[in-house]
Coordinates of N, CA and C and ligand atoms in Angstrom, one line a residue:
X11 N -7.2 0.3 -1.6 CA -6.7 -1.1 -1.5 C -7.7 -2.1 -1.7
X12 N -7.6 -2.9 -2.8 CA -8.5 -3.9 -3.1 C -8.0 -5.3 -2.7
X13 N -8.9 -6.0 -2.0 CA -8.5 -7.3 -1.5 C -8.1 -8.2 -2.7
X14 N -7.0 -9.0 -2.5 CA -6.5 -9.9 -3.5 C -6.0 -9.2 -4.8
X15 N -5.7 -8.0 -4.8 CA -5.1 -7.3 -5.9 C -3.6 -7.4 -5.8
X16 N -3.0 -8.0 -6.8 CA -1.5 -8.1 -6.7 C -0.8 -6.8 -6.7
X17 N -1.3 -5.9 -7.5 CA -0.6 -4.6 -7.6 C -0.9 -3.7 -6.3
X18 N -2.0 -3.8 -5.7 CA -2.3 -3.1 -4.5 C -1.3 -3.6 -3.4
X19 N -1.0 -4.9 -3.4 CA 0.0 -5.5 -2.5 C 1.4 -5.0 -2.7
X20 N 1.7 -4.8 -4.0 CA 3.1 -4.3 -4.3 C 3.2 -2.9 -4.0
X21 N 2.1 -2.1 -4.3 CA 2.2 -0.6 -4.0 C 2.3 -0.4 -2.5
X22 N 1.6 -1.3 -1.7 CA 1.5 -1.0 -0.3 C 2.7 -1.8 0.5
X23 N 3.6 -2.4 -0.3 CA 4.8 -3.0 0.3 C 4.6 -4.4 0.9
X24 N 3.3 -4.9 0.7 CA 3.1 -6.2 1.2 C 3.8 -7.3 0.5
X25 N 4.0 -7.1 -0.8 CA 4.8 -7.9 -1.7 C 6.1 -7.2 -2.0
X26 N 7.2 -7.5 -1.3 CA 8.5 -6.8 -1.6 C 8.8 -6.7 -3.0
X27 N 8.9 -5.5 -3.5 CA 9.3 -5.3 -5.0 C 10.2 -4.1 -5.1
X28 N 11.2 -4.2 -5.9 CA 12.2 -3.0 -6.0 C 11.5 -2.0 -6.9
X29 N 11.4 -0.8 -6.4 CA 10.9 0.3 -7.1 C 12.0 1.1 -7.8
X30 N 11.9 1.3 -9.1 CA 12.8 2.1 -9.8 C 12.6 3.6 -9.6
X31 N 11.3 3.9 -9.3 CA 10.9 5.2 -8.9 C 9.6 5.2 -8.2
X32 N 9.4 6.1 -7.3 CA 8.1 6.2 -6.6 C 7.9 7.6 -6.1
X33 N 6.6 8.0 -6.1 CA 6.2 9.3 -5.4 C 4.8 9.1 -4.8
X34 N 4.1 10.1 -4.4 CA 2.9 10.0 -3.7 C 1.8 9.4 -4.6
X35 N 1.9 9.5 -5.9 CA 0.9 9.1 -6.8 C 1.1 7.7 -7.4
X36 N 2.4 7.3 -7.6 CA 2.6 6.1 -8.4 C 3.9 5.4 -8.0
X37 N 4.1 4.2 -8.4 CA 5.4 3.5 -8.3 C 5.7 2.9 -9.7
X38 N 7.1 2.7 -9.9 CA 7.5 2.0 -11.2 C 8.4 0.8 -10.8
X39 N 8.1 -0.3 -11.4 CA 8.9 -1.5 -11.2 C 9.0 -2.3 -12.5
X40 N 10.0 -3.2 -12.5 CA 10.2 -4.0 -13.7 C 9.1 -5.1 -13.9
X41 N 8.7 -5.3 -15.1 CA 7.7 -6.4 -15.4 C 8.4 -7.7 -15.1
X42 N 7.7 -8.6 -14.5 CA 8.3 -9.9 -14.0 C 8.6 -10.8 -15.2
X43 N 7.9 -10.5 -16.3 CA 7.9 -11.4 -17.5 C 8.1 -10.5 -18.7
X44 N 9.3 -9.9 -18.9 CA 9.5 -8.8 -19.8 C 9.3 -9.3 -21.3
X45 N 8.6 -8.4 -22.0 CA 8.4 -8.6 -23.5 C 9.3 -7.7 -24.4
X46 N 10.2 -7.1 -23.7 CA 11.2 -6.2 -24.4 C 12.3 -6.0 -23.6
X47 N 13.5 -5.7 -24.1 CA 14.8 -5.5 -23.3 C 14.5 -4.6 -22.1
X48 N 13.7 -3.5 -22.3 CA 13.3 -2.7 -21.2 C 11.8 -2.8 -21.1
X49 N 11.3 -3.3 -20.0 CA 9.8 -3.4 -19.8 C 9.5 -3.0 -18.4
X50 N 9.0 -1.8 -18.2 CA 8.6 -1.3 -16.9 C 7.1 -1.2 -16.8
X51 N 6.6 -1.1 -15.5 CA 5.2 -0.9 -15.3 C 5.1 0.3 -14.4
X52 N 4.2 1.2 -14.8 CA 4.0 2.4 -14.1 C 2.6 2.3 -13.5
X53 N 2.5 2.2 -12.1 CA 1.3 1.8 -11.4 C 0.8 2.8 -10.4
X54 N -0.3 3.4 -10.6 CA -0.8 4.3 -9.6 C -1.1 3.6 -8.2
X55 N -0.9 4.4 -7.1 CA -1.1 3.8 -5.8 C -2.7 3.6 -5.6
X56 N -3.5 4.4 -6.3 CA -4.9 4.3 -6.1 C -5.4 3.0 -7.0
X57 N -6.2 2.2 -6.4 CA -6.7 1.1 -7.2 C -7.9 1.6 -8.1
X58 N -7.5 1.5 -9.4 CA -8.5 1.8 -10.5 C -8.4 0.6 -11.4
X59 N -9.6 0.1 -11.8 CA -9.6 -1.2 -12.5 C -8.9 -1.0 -13.8
X60 N -9.3 0.0 -14.6 CA -8.7 0.1 -16.0 C -9.1 1.5 -16.5
X61 N -8.7 1.8 -17.7 CA -9.0 3.1 -18.3 C -10.5 3.3 -18.4
X62 N -11.3 2.3 -18.5 CA -12.8 2.6 -18.5 C -13.3 3.1 -17.2
X63 N -12.6 2.9 -16.1 CA -13.1 3.3 -14.8 C -12.6 4.6 -14.3
X64 N -11.8 5.3 -15.2 CA -11.3 6.6 -14.8 C -12.4 7.7 -14.6
X65 N -12.3 8.5 -13.6 CA -13.2 9.6 -13.4 C -12.5 10.9 -13.5
X66 N -13.3 12.0 -13.4 CA -12.8 13.3 -13.6 C -11.6 13.6 -12.6
X67 N -11.8 13.1 -11.4 CA -10.8 13.3 -10.3 C -9.5 12.6 -10.6
X68 N -9.5 11.7 -11.6 CA -8.2 10.9 -11.9 C -7.4 11.6 -12.9
X69 N -7.8 12.7 -13.5 CA -7.1 13.4 -14.6 C -5.6 13.6 -14.2
X70 N -5.3 14.1 -13.0 CA -3.9 14.3 -12.6 C -3.1 13.0 -12.5
X71 N -3.8 12.0 -12.0 CA -3.1 10.7 -11.9 C -2.7 10.2 -13.3
X72 N -3.6 10.3 -14.3 CA -3.3 9.8 -15.7 C -2.1 10.7 -16.2
X73 N -2.2 12.0 -16.0 CA -1.1 12.8 -16.5 C 0.2 12.5 -15.9
X74 N 0.2 12.2 -14.6 CA 1.4 11.8 -13.9 C 1.9 10.5 -14.4
X75 N 1.1 9.6 -14.7 CA 1.5 8.2 -15.2 C 2.2 8.4 -16.6
X76 N 1.6 9.2 -17.5 CA 2.1 9.3 -18.8 C 3.5 10.1 -18.8
X77 N 3.5 11.1 -18.0 CA 4.8 12.0 -17.9 C 5.9 11.1 -17.2
X78 N 5.5 10.2 -16.3 CA 6.6 9.4 -15.7 C 7.0 8.3 -16.7
X79 N 6.1 7.9 -17.6 CA 6.5 7.0 -18.7 C 7.6 7.7 -19.5
X80 N 7.4 8.9 -19.9 CA 8.4 9.7 -20.6 C 9.7 9.8 -19.8
X81 N 9.6 10.1 -18.6 CA 10.8 10.4 -17.7 C 11.6 9.0 -17.6
X82 N 10.9 8.0 -17.4 CA 11.6 6.7 -17.2 C 12.3 6.3 -18.5
X83 N 11.6 6.5 -19.6 CA 12.2 6.2 -20.9 C 13.6 6.9 -21.0
X84 N 13.6 8.1 -20.6 CA 14.8 8.9 -20.7 C 15.9 8.3 -19.8
X85 N 15.4 8.1 -18.5 CA 16.3 7.5 -17.5 C 16.9 6.1 -18.0
X86 N 16.1 5.4 -18.7 CA 16.6 4.1 -19.2 C 17.4 4.2 -20.5
X87 N 17.5 5.4 -21.0 CA 18.3 5.6 -22.2 C 17.6 5.2 -23.5
X88 N 16.3 5.1 -23.6 CA 15.6 4.6 -24.7 C 14.7 5.7 -25.4
X89 N 14.9 7.0 -24.9 CA 14.1 8.0 -25.5 C 14.3 8.3 -27.0
X90 N 15.6 8.3 -27.3 CA 16.0 8.6 -28.7 C 15.7 7.4 -29.6
X91 N 16.0 6.2 -29.2 CA 15.8 5.0 -30.0 C 14.3 4.7 -30.2
X92 N 13.5 5.0 -29.2 CA 12.0 4.9 -29.3 C 11.5 3.9 -28.3
X93 N 10.2 4.0 -28.1 CA 9.6 3.1 -27.1 C 8.1 3.1 -27.3
X94 N 7.5 2.2 -26.5 CA 6.0 2.1 -26.6 C 5.4 2.4 -25.2
X95 N 4.3 3.1 -25.1 CA 3.6 3.2 -23.8 C 2.2 2.6 -24.2
X96 N 1.8 1.6 -23.3 CA 0.6 0.8 -23.6 C -0.2 0.6 -22.4
X97 N -1.5 0.8 -22.6 CA -2.5 0.4 -21.6 C -3.3 -0.7 -22.2
X98 N -3.3 -1.9 -21.6 CA -4.3 -2.9 -22.0 C -5.6 -2.7 -21.3
X99 N -6.7 -2.8 -22.0 CA -8.0 -2.5 -21.4 C -9.0 -3.7 -21.4
X100 N -9.2 -4.2 -20.2 CA -10.2 -5.4 -20.0 C -9.6 -6.6 -20.8
X101 N -10.2 -7.7 -20.6 CA -9.7 -9.0 -21.1 C -9.4 -9.1 -22.6
X102 N -10.4 -8.5 -23.3 CA -10.3 -8.5 -24.8 C -9.1 -7.6 -25.3
X103 N -8.7 -6.7 -24.4 CA -7.5 -5.8 -24.7 C -6.3 -6.4 -24.1
X104 N -6.3 -7.6 -23.6 CA -5.1 -8.2 -23.1 C -4.8 -7.9 -21.6
X105 N -5.7 -7.3 -20.9 CA -5.4 -7.0 -19.5 C -5.6 -8.2 -18.7
X106 N -4.6 -8.5 -17.8 CA -4.6 -9.7 -16.9 C -4.7 -9.3 -15.5
X107 N -4.1 -8.2 -15.2 CA -4.1 -7.6 -13.8 C -5.0 -6.4 -13.8
X108 N -6.2 -6.5 -13.1 CA -7.1 -5.4 -13.1 C -6.9 -4.3 -12.1
X109 N -5.7 -3.8 -12.2 CA -5.3 -2.5 -11.5 C -4.5 -1.8 -12.5
X110 N -5.0 -0.6 -12.8 CA -4.5 0.2 -13.9 C -3.0 0.2 -13.9
X111 N -2.4 0.0 -15.1 CA -0.9 0.2 -15.2 C -0.5 0.6 -16.7
X112 N 0.6 1.3 -16.8 CA 1.1 1.6 -18.1 C 2.3 0.8 -18.3
X113 N 2.4 0.2 -19.5 CA 3.6 -0.6 -19.9 C 4.6 0.4 -20.6
X114 N 5.8 0.4 -20.2 CA 6.9 1.1 -21.0 C 7.8 0.0 -21.6
X115 N 7.8 -0.1 -22.9 CA 8.5 -1.1 -23.6 C 9.5 -0.5 -24.6
X116 N 10.7 -1.0 -24.6 CA 11.7 -0.5 -25.6 C 13.0 -1.1 -25.4
X117 N 14.0 -0.5 -26.1 CA 15.4 -1.1 -25.9 C 15.7 -2.1 -27.0
X118 N 14.9 -2.2 -28.1 CA 15.2 -3.1 -29.1 C 16.4 -2.6 -30.0
X119 N 17.1 -3.6 -30.6 CA 18.3 -3.2 -31.5 C 17.8 -2.4 -32.6
Ligands
LIG230 P1 -1.6 -6.7 -18.4 O1 -1.7 -7.8 -19.3 O2 -1.6 -5.3 -19.0 O3 -2.5 -6.8 -17.3 O4 -0.1 -6.8 -17.7 C1 0.2 -7.3 -16.5 C2 1.7 -7.4 -16.4 O5 2.1 -7.6 -15.1 C3 2.3 -8.6 -17.2 O6 3.2 -8.1 -18.2 C4 3.0 -9.4 -16.1 O7 4.2 -10.0 -16.6 C5 3.2 -8.4 -15.0 N1 3.3 -8.9 -13.6 C6 2.5 -9.8 -13.1 N2 2.8 -10.0 -11.8 C7 3.9 -9.2 -11.6 C8 4.8 -9.0 -10.4 N3 4.5 -9.6 -9.3 N4 5.8 -8.1 -10.6 C9 6.0 -7.5 -11.8 N5 5.2 -7.7 -12.8 C10 4.2 -8.6 -12.8
LIG231 ZN1 -5.2 -2.8 -6.9

């Protein structure tokens, strides 16, 4: 838990947010400012700043995040039409919230 981290607060229930899925490793919720008809965020419970900060011990977390992206795409009915899985990395890569998260985007006509 990182002080003043918005996603730590969401993950720990301090900021009430509806989870579409959760397990011991991660939570999934809707992006507050969607950039696609379906826009979900897959967020590990562990505070990791971004892809650059991953360590060997995070391998399982990353695997779980990506597989959950796939599963949520299926649940949302966008597997066949297609979708994007996106990690923004640091400011230059468009990252605004510095707690690792995977964007799931899809549902376009
Ligand atoms: P990034 O640019 O990769 O850091 O993406 C951060 C994303 O978090 C943006 O798409 C925001 O719209 C989204 N976001 C920010 N605050 C919240 C929140 N409280 N609940 C849901 N999504 C949020
Ligand atoms: Zn955090």
